[in-house]
Amino acid sequence: MGIDVTVLRVFTDADGQFGNPLGVVDAAAVPHAGRQAVATALGYSETIFIDLPGNGSTTAHGHIFTPVTELPFAGHPTVGAAWWLRQRGTPVNTLQVPAGIVQVRYDDEQTAVIARS
């Protein structure tokens, strides 16, 4: 069974060069127990699995995996996921990851996240 993976690069320069690649996956496509294997197969430094917000909600939930473990938080996958959500027509105000709530801001073509350390 194939799954759809969006590959993004965040923190690129003005010409879209450089940046950190990551995978973004709709979490409904992969049970939690299978996510580590998907992240390992993809081989990116991080892959984020997003549970889309429910009707009327402005919060999505994310789980971030490296090829070897799940992380409570990482910056570039949260930025990439926020951008991905907006592109698919479901912009959010917050993204819930295991470490806590991440605020999301959209400004024209820019996407930013704000998290507490």
JSON list of C-alpha atoms in Angstrom, two decimals:
[
{"chain": "A", "resi": 1, "resn": "MET", "atom": "CA", "xyz": [0.00, 0.00, 0.00]},
{"chain": "A", "resi": 2, "resn": "GLY", "atom": "CA", "xyz": [1.44, 3.39, -1.00]},
{"chain": "A", "resi": 3, "resn": "ILE", "atom": "CA", "xyz": [1.10, 6.56, 1.00]},
{"chain": "A", "resi": 4, "resn": "ASP", "atom": "CA", "xyz": [1.33, 10.17, -0.13]},
{"chain": "A", "resi": 5, "resn": "VAL", "atom": "CA", "xyz": [4.37, 11.98, 1.21]},
{"chain": "A", "resi": 6, "resn": "THR", "atom": "CA", "xyz": [4.93, 15.66, 0.54]},
{"chain": "A", "resi": 7, "resn": "VAL", "atom": "CA", "xyz": [8.62, 16.50, 0.48]},
{"chain": "A", "resi": 8, "resn": "LEU", "atom": "CA", "xyz": [9.38, 20.09, 1.48]},
{"chain": "A", "resi": 9, "resn": "ARG", "atom": "CA", "xyz": [12.49, 22.15, 2.03]},
{"chain": "A", "resi": 10, "resn": "VAL", "atom": "CA", "xyz": [12.21, 24.85, 4.67]},
{"chain": "A", "resi": 11, "resn": "PHE", "atom": "CA", "xyz": [14.63, 27.66, 5.54]},
{"chain": "A", "resi": 12, "resn": "THR", "atom": "CA", "xyz": [15.63, 28.13, 1.91]},
{"chain": "A", "resi": 13, "resn": "ASP", "atom": "CA", "xyz": [17.24, 31.26, 0.52]},
{"chain": "A", "resi": 14, "resn": "ALA", "atom": "CA", "xyz": [15.33, 33.79, -1.61]},
{"chain": "A", "resi": 15, "resn": "ASP", "atom": "CA", "xyz": [15.95, 31.67, -4.71]},
{"chain": "A", "resi": 16, "resn": "GLY", "atom": "CA", "xyz": [14.54, 28.52, -3.11]},
{"chain": "A", "resi": 17, "resn": "GLN", "atom": "CA", "xyz": [17.98, 26.98, -2.73]},
{"chain": "A", "resi": 18, "resn": "PHE", "atom": "CA", "xyz": [19.46, 25.09, 0.18]},
{"chain": "A", "resi": 19, "resn": "GLY", "atom": "CA", "xyz": [17.10, 24.45, 3.11]},
{"chain": "A", "resi": 20, "resn": "ASN", "atom": "CA", "xyz": [16.31, 21.35, 5.12]},
{"chain": "A", "resi": 21, "resn": "PRO", "atom": "CA", "xyz": [14.24, 18.60, 3.45]},
{"chain": "A", "resi": 22, "resn": "LEU", "atom": "CA", "xyz": [11.50, 16.86, 5.38]},
{"chain": "A", "resi": 23, "resn": "GLY", "atom": "CA", "xyz": [8.52, 14.61, 4.77]},
{"chain": "A", "resi": 24, "resn": "VAL", "atom": "CA", "xyz": [4.95, 15.63, 5.63]},
{"chain": "A", "resi": 25, "resn": "VAL", "atom": "CA", "xyz": [2.30, 12.90, 5.81]},
{"chain": "A", "resi": 26, "resn": "ASP", "atom": "CA", "xyz": [-1.43, 12.96, 6.57]},
{"chain": "A", "resi": 27, "resn": "ALA", "atom": "CA", "xyz": [-1.48, 10.90, 9.78]},
{"chain": "A", "resi": 28, "resn": "ALA", "atom": "CA", "xyz": [-4.74, 9.21, 8.77]},
{"chain": "A", "resi": 29, "resn": "ALA", "atom": "CA", "xyz": [-2.76, 7.28, 6.15]},
{"chain": "A", "resi": 30, "resn": "VAL", "atom": "CA", "xyz": [-0.38, 5.60, 8.63]},
{"chain": "A", "resi": 31, "resn": "PRO", "atom": "CA", "xyz": [-1.22, 4.12, 12.05]},
{"chain": "A", "resi": 32, "resn": "HIS", "atom": "CA", "xyz": [0.98, 5.44, 14.85]},
{"chain": "A", "resi": 33, "resn": "ALA", "atom": "CA", "xyz": [2.74, 2.07, 15.13]},
{"chain": "A", "resi": 34, "resn": "GLY", "atom": "CA", "xyz": [3.85, 2.29, 11.50]},
{"chain": "A", "resi": 35, "resn": "ARG", "atom": "CA", "xyz": [5.15, 5.85, 11.48]},
{"chain": "A", "resi": 36, "resn": "GLN", "atom": "CA", "xyz": [8.67, 5.05, 12.65]},
{"chain": "A", "resi": 37, "resn": "ALA", "atom": "CA", "xyz": [9.11, 2.63, 9.75]},
{"chain": "A", "resi": 38, "resn": "VAL", "atom": "CA", "xyz": [7.92, 5.25, 7.26]},
{"chain": "A", "resi": 39, "resn": "ALA", "atom": "CA", "xyz": [10.32, 7.87, 8.67]},
{"chain": "A", "resi": 40, "resn": "THR", "atom": "CA", "xyz": [13.17, 5.37, 8.56]},
{"chain": "A", "resi": 41, "resn": "ALA", "atom": "CA", "xyz": [12.40, 4.44, 4.94]},
{"chain": "A", "resi": 42, "resn": "LEU", "atom": "CA", "xyz": [12.24, 8.11, 3.89]},
{"chain": "A", "resi": 43, "resn": "GLY", "atom": "CA", "xyz": [15.55, 8.87, 5.59]},
{"chain": "A", "resi": 44, "resn": "TYR", "atom": "CA", "xyz": [15.01, 12.60, 6.14]},
{"chain": "A", "resi": 45, "resn": "SER", "atom": "CA", "xyz": [16.26, 14.18, 9.35]},
{"chain": "A", "resi": 46, "resn": "GLU", "atom": "CA", "xyz": [12.59, 14.50, 10.31]},
{"chain": "A", "resi": 47, "resn": "THR", "atom": "CA", "xyz": [9.19, 13.43, 8.99]},
{"chain": "A", "resi": 48, "resn": "ILE", "atom": "CA", "xyz": [6.03, 14.90, 10.50]},
{"chain": "A", "resi": 49, "resn": "PHE", "atom": "CA", "xyz": [2.67, 13.13, 10.54]},
{"chain": "A", "resi": 50, "resn": "ILE", "atom": "CA", "xyz": [-0.27, 15.55, 10.77]},
{"chain": "A", "resi": 51, "resn": "ASP", "atom": "CA", "xyz": [-3.73, 14.85, 12.14]},
{"chain": "A", "resi": 52, "resn": "LEU", "atom": "CA", "xyz": [-5.88, 17.41, 10.34]},
{"chain": "A", "resi": 53, "resn": "PRO", "atom": "CA", "xyz": [-8.04, 19.73, 12.44]},
{"chain": "A", "resi": 54, "resn": "GLY", "atom": "CA", "xyz": [-11.63, 18.68, 13.02]},
{"chain": "A", "resi": 55, "resn": "ASN", "atom": "CA", "xyz": [-14.58, 20.77, 11.86]},
{"chain": "A", "resi": 56, "resn": "GLY", "atom": "CA", "xyz": [-14.46, 24.20, 13.46]},
{"chain": "A", "resi": 57, "resn": "SER", "atom": "CA", "xyz": [-11.01, 23.61, 14.97]},
{"chain": "A", "resi": 58, "resn": "THR", "atom": "CA", "xyz": [-7.93, 25.70, 14.22]},
{"chain": "A", "resi": 59, "resn": "THR", "atom": "CA", "xyz": [-5.50, 23.21, 15.80]},
{"chain": "A", "resi": 60, "resn": "ALA", "atom": "CA", "xyz": [-3.79, 20.34, 14.01]},
{"chain": "A", "resi": 61, "resn": "HIS", "atom": "CA", "xyz": [-1.81, 17.65, 15.83]},
{"chain": "A", "resi": 62, "resn": "GLY", "atom": "CA", "xyz": [1.63, 16.50, 14.76]},
{"chain": "A", "resi": 63, "resn": "HIS", "atom": "CA", "xyz": [4.08, 13.73, 15.58]},
{"chain": "A", "resi": 64, "resn": "ILE", "atom": "CA", "xyz": [7.69, 14.12, 14.49]},
{"chain": "A", "resi": 65, "resn": "PHE", "atom": "CA", "xyz": [9.96, 11.18, 13.72]},
{"chain": "A", "resi": 66, "resn": "THR", "atom": "CA", "xyz": [13.63, 10.93, 12.81]},
{"chain": "A", "resi": 67, "resn": "PRO", "atom": "CA", "xyz": [14.84, 7.73, 11.18]},
{"chain": "A", "resi": 68, "resn": "VAL", "atom": "CA", "xyz": [15.45, 6.30, 14.68]},
{"chain": "A", "resi": 69, "resn": "THR", "atom": "CA", "xyz": [13.06, 7.91, 17.19]},
{"chain": "A", "resi": 70, "resn": "GLU", "atom": "CA", "xyz": [10.06, 10.15, 17.83]},
{"chain": "A", "resi": 71, "resn": "LEU", "atom": "CA", "xyz": [10.83, 13.73, 18.92]},
{"chain": "A", "resi": 72, "resn": "PRO", "atom": "CA", "xyz": [8.68, 15.95, 21.15]},
{"chain": "A", "resi": 73, "resn": "PHE", "atom": "CA", "xyz": [9.50, 19.02, 19.00]},
{"chain": "A", "resi": 74, "resn": "ALA", "atom": "CA", "xyz": [11.61, 20.16, 16.07]},
{"chain": "A", "resi": 75, "resn": "GLY", "atom": "CA", "xyz": [11.50, 23.51, 14.30]},
{"chain": "A", "resi": 76, "resn": "HIS", "atom": "CA", "xyz": [11.68, 22.81, 10.61]},
{"chain": "A", "resi": 77, "resn": "PRO", "atom": "CA", "xyz": [8.99, 20.09, 10.54]},
{"chain": "A", "resi": 78, "resn": "THR", "atom": "CA", "xyz": [6.55, 22.36, 12.41]},
{"chain": "A", "resi": 79, "resn": "VAL", "atom": "CA", "xyz": [7.19, 25.19, 9.94]},
{"chain": "A", "resi": 80, "resn": "GLY", "atom": "CA", "xyz": [6.81, 22.79, 7.02]},
{"chain": "A", "resi": 81, "resn": "ALA", "atom": "CA", "xyz": [3.61, 21.29, 8.41]},
{"chain": "A", "resi": 82, "resn": "ALA", "atom": "CA", "xyz": [2.07, 24.72, 8.97]},
{"chain": "A", "resi": 83, "resn": "TRP", "atom": "CA", "xyz": [2.88, 25.69, 5.38]},
{"chain": "A", "resi": 84, "resn": "TRP", "atom": "CA", "xyz": [1.53, 22.33, 4.09]},
{"chain": "A", "resi": 85, "resn": "LEU", "atom": "CA", "xyz": [-1.74, 22.81, 6.00]},
{"chain": "A", "resi": 86, "resn": "ARG", "atom": "CA", "xyz": [-2.24, 26.27, 4.50]},
{"chain": "A", "resi": 87, "resn": "GLN", "atom": "CA", "xyz": [-1.49, 25.00, 0.98]},
{"chain": "A", "resi": 88, "resn": "ARG", "atom": "CA", "xyz": [-4.14, 22.28, 1.28]},
{"chain": "A", "resi": 89, "resn": "GLY", "atom": "CA", "xyz": [-6.74, 24.84, 2.42]},
{"chain": "A", "resi": 90, "resn": "THR", "atom": "CA", "xyz": [-6.69, 24.11, 6.16]},
{"chain": "A", "resi": 91, "resn": "PRO", "atom": "CA", "xyz": [-4.60, 26.88, 7.74]},
{"chain": "A", "resi": 92, "resn": "VAL", "atom": "CA", "xyz": [-4.30, 26.60, 11.51]},
{"chain": "A", "resi": 93, "resn": "ASN", "atom": "CA", "xyz": [-3.63, 28.92, 14.43]},
{"chain": "A", "resi": 94, "resn": "THR", "atom": "CA", "xyz": [-1.89, 26.27, 16.49]},
{"chain": "A", "resi": 95, "resn": "LEU", "atom": "CA", "xyz": [-0.10, 22.98, 16.05]},
{"chain": "A", "resi": 96, "resn": "GLN", "atom": "CA", "xyz": [-0.12, 20.54, 18.97]},
{"chain": "A", "resi": 97, "resn": "VAL", "atom": "CA", "xyz": [3.05, 18.43, 19.21]},
{"chain": "A", "resi": 98, "resn": "PRO", "atom": "CA", "xyz": [4.11, 16.21, 22.14]},
{"chain": "A", "resi": 99, "resn": "ALA", "atom": "CA", "xyz": [6.17, 19.07, 23.65]},
{"chain": "A", "resi": 100, "resn": "GLY", "atom": "CA", "xyz": [3.16, 21.43, 23.69]},
{"chain": "A", "resi": 101, "resn": "ILE", "atom": "CA", "xyz": [1.33, 24.03, 21.65]},
{"chain": "A", "resi": 102, "resn": "VAL", "atom": "CA", "xyz": [3.09, 25.83, 18.80]},
{"chain": "A", "resi": 103, "resn": "GLN", "atom": "CA", "xyz": [1.57, 29.10, 17.58]},
{"chain": "A", "resi": 104, "resn": "VAL", "atom": "CA", "xyz": [1.35, 29.51, 13.79]},
{"chain": "A", "resi": 105, "resn": "ARG", "atom": "CA", "xyz": [1.46, 32.79, 11.88]},
{"chain": "A", "resi": 106, "resn": "TYR", "atom": "CA", "xyz": [0.92, 33.37, 8.17]},
{"chain": "A", "resi": 107, "resn": "ASP", "atom": "CA", "xyz": [2.06, 36.56, 6.44]},
{"chain": "A", "resi": 108, "resn": "ASP", "atom": "CA", "xyz": [1.66, 36.68, 2.67]},
{"chain": "A", "resi": 109, "resn": "GLU", "atom": "CA", "xyz": [3.94, 33.89, 1.43]},
{"chain": "A", "resi": 110, "resn": "GLN", "atom": "CA", "xyz": [5.72, 33.47, 4.78]},
{"chain": "A", "resi": 111, "resn": "THR", "atom": "CA", "xyz": [4.87, 30.89, 7.43]},
{"chain": "A", "resi": 112, "resn": "ALA", "atom": "CA", "xyz": [6.25, 31.15, 10.97]},
{"chain": "A", "resi": 113, "resn": "VAL", "atom": "CA", "xyz": [5.87, 29.23, 14.20]},
{"chain": "A", "resi": 114, "resn": "ILE", "atom": "CA", "xyz": [6.35, 30.42, 17.76]},
{"chain": "A", "resi": 115, "resn": "ALA", "atom": "CA", "xyz": [7.21, 27.91, 20.46]},
{"chain": "A", "resi": 116, "resn": "ARG", "atom": "CA", "xyz": [8.31, 28.19, 24.07]},
{"chain": "A", "resi": 117, "resn": "SER", "atom": "CA", "xyz": [11.52, 26.57, 25.15]}
]
